[in-house]
mmCIF file with all atom_site columns, C-alpha atoms in Angstrom:
data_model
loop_
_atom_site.group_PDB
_atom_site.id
_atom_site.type_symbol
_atom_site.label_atom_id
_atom_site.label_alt_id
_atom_site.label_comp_id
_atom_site.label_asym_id
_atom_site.label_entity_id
_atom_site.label_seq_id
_atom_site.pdbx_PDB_ins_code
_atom_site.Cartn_x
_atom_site.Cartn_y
_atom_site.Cartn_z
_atom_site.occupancy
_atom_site.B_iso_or_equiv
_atom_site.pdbx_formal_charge
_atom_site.auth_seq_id
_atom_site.auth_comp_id
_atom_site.auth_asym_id
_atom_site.auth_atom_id
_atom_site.pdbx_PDB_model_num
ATOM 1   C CA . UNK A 1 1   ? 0.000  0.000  0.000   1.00 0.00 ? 1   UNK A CA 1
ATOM 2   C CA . UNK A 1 2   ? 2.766  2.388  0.843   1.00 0.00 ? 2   UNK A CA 1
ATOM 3   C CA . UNK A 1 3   ? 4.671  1.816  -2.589  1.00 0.00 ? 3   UNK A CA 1
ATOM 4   C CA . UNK A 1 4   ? 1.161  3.089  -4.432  1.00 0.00 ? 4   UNK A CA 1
ATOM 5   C CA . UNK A 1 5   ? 0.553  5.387  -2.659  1.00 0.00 ? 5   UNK A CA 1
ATOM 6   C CA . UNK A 1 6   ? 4.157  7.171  -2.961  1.00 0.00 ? 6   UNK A CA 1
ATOM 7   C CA . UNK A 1 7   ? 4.339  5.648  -6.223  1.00 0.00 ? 7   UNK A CA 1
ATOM 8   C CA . UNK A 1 8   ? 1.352  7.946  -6.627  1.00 0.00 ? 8   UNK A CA 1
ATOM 9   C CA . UNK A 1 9   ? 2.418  11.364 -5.301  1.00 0.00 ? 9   UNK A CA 1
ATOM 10  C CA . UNK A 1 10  ? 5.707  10.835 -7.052  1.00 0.00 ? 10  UNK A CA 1
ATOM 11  C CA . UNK A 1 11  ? 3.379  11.595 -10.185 1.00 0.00 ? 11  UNK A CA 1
ATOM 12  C CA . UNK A 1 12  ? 1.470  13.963 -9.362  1.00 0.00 ? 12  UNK A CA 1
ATOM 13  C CA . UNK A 1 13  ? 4.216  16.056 -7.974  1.00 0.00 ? 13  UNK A CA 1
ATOM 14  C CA . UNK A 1 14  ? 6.290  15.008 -11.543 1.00 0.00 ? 14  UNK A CA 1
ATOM 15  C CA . UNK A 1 15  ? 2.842  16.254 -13.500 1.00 0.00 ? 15  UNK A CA 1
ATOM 16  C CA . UNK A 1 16  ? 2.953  19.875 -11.124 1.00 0.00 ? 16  UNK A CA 1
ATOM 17  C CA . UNK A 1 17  ? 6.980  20.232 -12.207 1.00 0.00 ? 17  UNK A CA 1
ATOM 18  C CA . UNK A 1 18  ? 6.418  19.295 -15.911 1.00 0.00 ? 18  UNK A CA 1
ATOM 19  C CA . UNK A 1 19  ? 3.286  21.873 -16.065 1.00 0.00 ? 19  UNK A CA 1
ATOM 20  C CA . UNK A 1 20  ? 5.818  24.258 -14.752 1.00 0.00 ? 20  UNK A CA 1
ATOM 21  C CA . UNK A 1 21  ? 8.592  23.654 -16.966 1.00 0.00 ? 21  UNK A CA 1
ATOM 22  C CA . UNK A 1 22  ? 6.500  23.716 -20.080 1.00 0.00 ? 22  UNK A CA 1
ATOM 23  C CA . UNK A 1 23  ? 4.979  26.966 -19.677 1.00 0.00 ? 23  UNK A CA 1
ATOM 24  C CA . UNK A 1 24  ? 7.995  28.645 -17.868 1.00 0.00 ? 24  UNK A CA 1
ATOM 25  C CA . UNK A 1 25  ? 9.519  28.864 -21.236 1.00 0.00 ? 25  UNK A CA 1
ATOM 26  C CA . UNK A 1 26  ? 6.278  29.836 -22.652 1.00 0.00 ? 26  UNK A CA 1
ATOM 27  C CA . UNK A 1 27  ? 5.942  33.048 -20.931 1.00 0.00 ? 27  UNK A CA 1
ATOM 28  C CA . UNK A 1 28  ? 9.747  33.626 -21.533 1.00 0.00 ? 28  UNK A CA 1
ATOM 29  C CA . UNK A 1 29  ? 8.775  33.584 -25.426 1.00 0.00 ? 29  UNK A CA 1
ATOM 30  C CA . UNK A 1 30  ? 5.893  35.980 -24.486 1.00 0.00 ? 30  UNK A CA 1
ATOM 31  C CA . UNK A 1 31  ? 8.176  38.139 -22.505 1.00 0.00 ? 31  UNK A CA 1
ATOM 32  C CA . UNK A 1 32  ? 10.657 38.095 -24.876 1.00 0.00 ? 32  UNK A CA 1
ATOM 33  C CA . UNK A 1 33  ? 8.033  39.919 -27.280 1.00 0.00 ? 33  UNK A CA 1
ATOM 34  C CA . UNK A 1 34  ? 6.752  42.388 -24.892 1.00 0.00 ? 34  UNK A CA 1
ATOM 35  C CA . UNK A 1 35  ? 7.126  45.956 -25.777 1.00 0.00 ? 35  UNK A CA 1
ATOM 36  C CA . UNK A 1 36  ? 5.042  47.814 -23.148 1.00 0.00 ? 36  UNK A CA 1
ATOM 37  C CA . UNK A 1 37  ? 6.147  48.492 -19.340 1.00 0.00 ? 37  UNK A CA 1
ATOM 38  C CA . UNK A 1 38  ? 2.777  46.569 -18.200 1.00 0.00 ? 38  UNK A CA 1
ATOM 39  C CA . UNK A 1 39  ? 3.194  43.647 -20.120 1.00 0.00 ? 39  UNK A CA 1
ATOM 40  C CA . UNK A 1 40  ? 6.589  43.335 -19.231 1.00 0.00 ? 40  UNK A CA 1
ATOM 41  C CA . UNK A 1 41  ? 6.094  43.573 -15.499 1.00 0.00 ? 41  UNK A CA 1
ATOM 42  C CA . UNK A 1 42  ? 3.041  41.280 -15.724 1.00 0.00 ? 42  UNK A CA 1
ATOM 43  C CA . UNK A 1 43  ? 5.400  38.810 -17.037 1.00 0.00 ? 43  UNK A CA 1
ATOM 44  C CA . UNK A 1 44  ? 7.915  39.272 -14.505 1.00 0.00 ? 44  UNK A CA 1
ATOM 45  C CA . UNK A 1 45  ? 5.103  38.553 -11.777 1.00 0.00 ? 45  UNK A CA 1
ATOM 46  C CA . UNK A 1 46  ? 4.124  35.770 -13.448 1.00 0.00 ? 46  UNK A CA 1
ATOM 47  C CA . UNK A 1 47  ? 7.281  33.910 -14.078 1.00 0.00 ? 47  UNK A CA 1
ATOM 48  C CA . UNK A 1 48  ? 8.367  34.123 -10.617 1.00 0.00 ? 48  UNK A CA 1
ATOM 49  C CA . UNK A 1 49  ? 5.252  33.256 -9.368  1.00 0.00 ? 49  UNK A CA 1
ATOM 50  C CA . UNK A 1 50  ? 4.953  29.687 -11.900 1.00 0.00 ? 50  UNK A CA 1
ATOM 51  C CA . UNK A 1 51  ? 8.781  29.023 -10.670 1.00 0.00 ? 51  UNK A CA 1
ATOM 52  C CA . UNK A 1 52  ? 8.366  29.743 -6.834  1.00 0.00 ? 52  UNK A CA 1
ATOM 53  C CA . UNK A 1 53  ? 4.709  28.950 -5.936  1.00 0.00 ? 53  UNK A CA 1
ATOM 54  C CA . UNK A 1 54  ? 4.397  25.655 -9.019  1.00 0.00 ? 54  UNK A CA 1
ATOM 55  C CA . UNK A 1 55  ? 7.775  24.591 -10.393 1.00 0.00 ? 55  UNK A CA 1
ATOM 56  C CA . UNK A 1 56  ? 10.202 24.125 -7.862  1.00 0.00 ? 56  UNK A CA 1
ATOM 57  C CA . UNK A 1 57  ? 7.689  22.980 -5.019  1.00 0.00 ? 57  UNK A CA 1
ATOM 58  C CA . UNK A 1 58  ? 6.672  19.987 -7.675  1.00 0.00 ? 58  UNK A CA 1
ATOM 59  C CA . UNK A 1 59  ? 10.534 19.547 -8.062  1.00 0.00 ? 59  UNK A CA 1
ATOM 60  C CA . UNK A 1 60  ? 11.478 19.019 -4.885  1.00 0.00 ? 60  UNK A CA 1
ATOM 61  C CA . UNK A 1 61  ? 8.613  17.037 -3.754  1.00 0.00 ? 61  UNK A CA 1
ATOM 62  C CA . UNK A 1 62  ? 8.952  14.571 -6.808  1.00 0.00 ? 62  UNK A CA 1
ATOM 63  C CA . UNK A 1 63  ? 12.884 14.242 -6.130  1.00 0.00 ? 63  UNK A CA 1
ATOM 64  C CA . UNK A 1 64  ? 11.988 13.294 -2.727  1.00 0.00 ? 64  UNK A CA 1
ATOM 65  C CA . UNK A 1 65  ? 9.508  11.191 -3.430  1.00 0.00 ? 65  UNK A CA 1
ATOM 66  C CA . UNK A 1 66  ? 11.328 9.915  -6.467  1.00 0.00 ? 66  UNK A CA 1
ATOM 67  C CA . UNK A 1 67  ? 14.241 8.842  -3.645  1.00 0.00 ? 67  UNK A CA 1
ATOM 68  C CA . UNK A 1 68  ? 11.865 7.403  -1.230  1.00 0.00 ? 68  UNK A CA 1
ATOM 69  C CA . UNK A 1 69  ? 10.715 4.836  -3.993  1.00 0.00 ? 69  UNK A CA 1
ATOM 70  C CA . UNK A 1 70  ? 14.507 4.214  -4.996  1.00 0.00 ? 70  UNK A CA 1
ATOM 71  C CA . UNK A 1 71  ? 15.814 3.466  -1.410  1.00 0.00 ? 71  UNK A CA 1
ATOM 72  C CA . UNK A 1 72  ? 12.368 1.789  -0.669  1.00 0.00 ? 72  UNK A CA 1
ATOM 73  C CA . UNK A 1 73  ? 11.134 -0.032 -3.676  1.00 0.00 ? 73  UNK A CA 1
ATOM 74  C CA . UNK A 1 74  ? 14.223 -0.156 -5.726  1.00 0.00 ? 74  UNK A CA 1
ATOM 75  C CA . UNK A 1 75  ? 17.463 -0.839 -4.208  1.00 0.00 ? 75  UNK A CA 1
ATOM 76  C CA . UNK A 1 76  ? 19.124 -3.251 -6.403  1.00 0.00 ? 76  UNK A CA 1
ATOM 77  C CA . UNK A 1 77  ? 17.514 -1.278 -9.775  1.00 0.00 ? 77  UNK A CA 1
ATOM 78  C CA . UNK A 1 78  ? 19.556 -1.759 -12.595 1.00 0.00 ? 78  UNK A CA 1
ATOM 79  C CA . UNK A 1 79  ? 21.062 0.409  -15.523 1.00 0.00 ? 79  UNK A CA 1
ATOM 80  C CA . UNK A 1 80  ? 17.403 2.054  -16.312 1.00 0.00 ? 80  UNK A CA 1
ATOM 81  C CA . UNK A 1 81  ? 17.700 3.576  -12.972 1.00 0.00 ? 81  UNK A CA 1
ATOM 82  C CA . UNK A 1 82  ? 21.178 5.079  -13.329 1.00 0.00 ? 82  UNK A CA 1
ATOM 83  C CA . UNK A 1 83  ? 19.535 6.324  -17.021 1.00 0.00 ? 83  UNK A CA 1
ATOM 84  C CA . UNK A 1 84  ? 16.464 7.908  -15.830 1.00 0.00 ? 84  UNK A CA 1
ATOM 85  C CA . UNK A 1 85  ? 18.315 9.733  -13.184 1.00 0.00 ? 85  UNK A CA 1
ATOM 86  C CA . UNK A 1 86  ? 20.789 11.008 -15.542 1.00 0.00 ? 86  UNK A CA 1
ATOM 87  C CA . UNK A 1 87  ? 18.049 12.561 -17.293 1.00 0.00 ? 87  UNK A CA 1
ATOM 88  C CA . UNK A 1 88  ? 16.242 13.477 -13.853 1.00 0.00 ? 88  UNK A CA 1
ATOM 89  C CA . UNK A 1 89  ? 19.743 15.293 -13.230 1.00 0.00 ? 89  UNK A CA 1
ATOM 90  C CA . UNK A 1 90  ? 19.540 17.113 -16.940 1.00 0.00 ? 90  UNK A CA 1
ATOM 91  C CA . UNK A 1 91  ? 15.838 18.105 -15.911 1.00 0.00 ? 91  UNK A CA 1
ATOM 92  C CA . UNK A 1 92  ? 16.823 19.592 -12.956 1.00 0.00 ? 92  UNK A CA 1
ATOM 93  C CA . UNK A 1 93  ? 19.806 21.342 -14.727 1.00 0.00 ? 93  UNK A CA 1
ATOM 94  C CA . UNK A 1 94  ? 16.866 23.040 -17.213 1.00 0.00 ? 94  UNK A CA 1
ATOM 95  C CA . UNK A 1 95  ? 14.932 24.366 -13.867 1.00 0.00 ? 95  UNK A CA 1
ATOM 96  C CA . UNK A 1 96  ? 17.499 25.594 -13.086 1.00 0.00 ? 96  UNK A CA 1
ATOM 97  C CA . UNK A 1 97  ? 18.682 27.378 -16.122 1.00 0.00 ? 97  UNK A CA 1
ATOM 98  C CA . UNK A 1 98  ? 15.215 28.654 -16.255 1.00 0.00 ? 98  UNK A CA 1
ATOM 99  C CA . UNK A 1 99  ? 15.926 30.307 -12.955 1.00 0.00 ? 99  UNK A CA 1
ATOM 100 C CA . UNK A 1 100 ? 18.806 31.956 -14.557 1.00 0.00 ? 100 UNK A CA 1
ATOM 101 C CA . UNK A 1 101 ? 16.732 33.505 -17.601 1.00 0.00 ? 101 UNK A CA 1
ATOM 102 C CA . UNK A 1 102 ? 14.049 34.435 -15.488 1.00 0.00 ? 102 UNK A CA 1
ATOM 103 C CA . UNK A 1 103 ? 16.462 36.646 -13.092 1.00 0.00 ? 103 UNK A CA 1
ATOM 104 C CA . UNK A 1 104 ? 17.950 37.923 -16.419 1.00 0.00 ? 104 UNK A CA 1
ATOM 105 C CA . UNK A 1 105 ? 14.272 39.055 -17.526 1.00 0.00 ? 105 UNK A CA 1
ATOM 106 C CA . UNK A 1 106 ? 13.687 40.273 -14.042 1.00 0.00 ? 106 UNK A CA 1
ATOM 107 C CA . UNK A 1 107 ? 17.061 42.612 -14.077 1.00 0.00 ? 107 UNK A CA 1
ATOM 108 C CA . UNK A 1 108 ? 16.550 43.528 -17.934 1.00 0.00 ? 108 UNK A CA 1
ATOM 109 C CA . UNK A 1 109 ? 19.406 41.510 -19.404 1.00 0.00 ? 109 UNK A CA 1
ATOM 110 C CA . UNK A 1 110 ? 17.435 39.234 -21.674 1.00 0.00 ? 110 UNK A CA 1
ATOM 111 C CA . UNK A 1 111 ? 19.858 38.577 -24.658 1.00 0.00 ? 111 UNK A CA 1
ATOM 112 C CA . UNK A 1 112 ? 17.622 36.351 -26.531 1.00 0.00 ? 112 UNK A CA 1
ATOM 113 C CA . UNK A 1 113 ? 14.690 36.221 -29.078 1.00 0.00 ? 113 UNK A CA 1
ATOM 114 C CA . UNK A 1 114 ? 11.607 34.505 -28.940 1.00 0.00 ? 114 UNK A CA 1
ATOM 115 C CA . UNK A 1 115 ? 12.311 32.160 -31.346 1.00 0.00 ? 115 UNK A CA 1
ATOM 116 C CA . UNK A 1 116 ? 15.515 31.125 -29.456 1.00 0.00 ? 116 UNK A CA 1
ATOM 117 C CA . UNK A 1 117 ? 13.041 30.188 -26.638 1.00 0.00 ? 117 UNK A CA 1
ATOM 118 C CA . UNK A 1 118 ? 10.283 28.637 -28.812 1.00 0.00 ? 118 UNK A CA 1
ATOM 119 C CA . UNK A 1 119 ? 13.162 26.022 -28.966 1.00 0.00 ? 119 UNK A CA 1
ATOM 120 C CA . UNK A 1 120 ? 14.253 26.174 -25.780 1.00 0.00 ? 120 UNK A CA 1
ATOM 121 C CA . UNK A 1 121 ? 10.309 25.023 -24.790 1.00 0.00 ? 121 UNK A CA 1
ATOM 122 C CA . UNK A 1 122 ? 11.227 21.925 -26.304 1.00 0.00 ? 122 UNK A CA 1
ATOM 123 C CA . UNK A 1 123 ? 13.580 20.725 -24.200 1.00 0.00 ? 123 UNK A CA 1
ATOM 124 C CA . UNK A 1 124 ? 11.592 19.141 -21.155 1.00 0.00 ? 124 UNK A CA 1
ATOM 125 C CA . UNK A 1 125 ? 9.224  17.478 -23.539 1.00 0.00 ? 125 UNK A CA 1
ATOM 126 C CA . UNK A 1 126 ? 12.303 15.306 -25.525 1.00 0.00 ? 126 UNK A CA 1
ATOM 127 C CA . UNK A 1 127 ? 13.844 14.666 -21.529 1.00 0.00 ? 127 UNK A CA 1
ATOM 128 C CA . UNK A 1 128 ? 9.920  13.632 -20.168 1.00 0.00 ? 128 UNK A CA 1
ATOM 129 C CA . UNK A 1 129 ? 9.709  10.980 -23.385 1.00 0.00 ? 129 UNK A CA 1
ATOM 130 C CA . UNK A 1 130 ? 13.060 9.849  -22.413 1.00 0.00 ? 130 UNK A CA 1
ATOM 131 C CA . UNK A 1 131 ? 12.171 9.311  -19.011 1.00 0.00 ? 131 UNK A CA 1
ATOM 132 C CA . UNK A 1 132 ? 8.707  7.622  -19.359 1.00 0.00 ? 132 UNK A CA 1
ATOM 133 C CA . UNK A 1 133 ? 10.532 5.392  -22.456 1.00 0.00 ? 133 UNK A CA 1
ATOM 134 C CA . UNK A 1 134 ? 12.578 4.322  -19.865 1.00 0.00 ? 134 UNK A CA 1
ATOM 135 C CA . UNK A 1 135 ? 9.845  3.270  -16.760 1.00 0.00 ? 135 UNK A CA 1
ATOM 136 C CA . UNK A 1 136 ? 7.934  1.561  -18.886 1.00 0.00 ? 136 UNK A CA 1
ATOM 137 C CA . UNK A 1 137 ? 9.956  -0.130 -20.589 1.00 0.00 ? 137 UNK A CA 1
ATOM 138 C CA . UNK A 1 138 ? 12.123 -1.068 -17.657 1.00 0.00 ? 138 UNK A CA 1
ATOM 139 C CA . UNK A 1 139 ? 13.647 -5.046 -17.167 1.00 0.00 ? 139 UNK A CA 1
ATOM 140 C CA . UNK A 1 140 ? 11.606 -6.577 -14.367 1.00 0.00 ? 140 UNK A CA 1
#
């Protein structure tokens, strides 16, 4: 019962991060194309608000639920496990990046385009098919 239900919040908490590292990005692009004072500081509140109050709660909370299950459930876990935390580690390498372009929005330095971070939006989708490819098709 334990293993469900941790197995459990270990999703939902992944699902809260992922919904906050897909649009983070998204309201970079948006940002990125602001021209007005308002728009820009409605952005500002808003990105800080996704990353503090959405993102990085869901982050931690899957990590340490995601670490629960591996000392719990999966001690002896084989290469998949090593593999899906590599990409857990690139994942949390992209939050935190985003952290860095959001404090460069926030201070004015913004050096990039919006197309730049059209592409940039990508990322956590190709690292979240990784991952899943790699818990579902796991040996048993």
């Amino acid at each position: 019962m334990t293993y469900l239900v941790v197995k459990s919040l270990h999703l939902i908490f992944m699902v809260t991060w992922m919904a906050g590292l897909f649009y983070l990005p998204r309201l970079f692009v948006y940002h990125a194309q602001a021209a007005d004072r308002i728009s820009i500081e409605r952005f500002k509140l808003m990105e800080r608000k996704l990353f503090w109050g959405i993102a990085t709660p869901g982050g931690v909370l899957t990590l340490a639920s995601g670490f629960w299950l591996w000392l719990g459930f999966f001690p002896g876990a084989g290469w998949w496990i090593h593999a899906k935390l590599a990409l857990v580690a690139v994942l949390v390498a992209y939050h935190a990046w985003c952290n860095k372009l959001m404090l460069d929005f926030r201070h004015e330095r913004n050096a990039r385009g919006h197309v730049w971070y059209r592409w940039f939006n990508e990322v956590p989708t190709l690292i979240l098919v990784g991952i899943v490819l790699l818990v579902v098709f796991k040996p048993e």
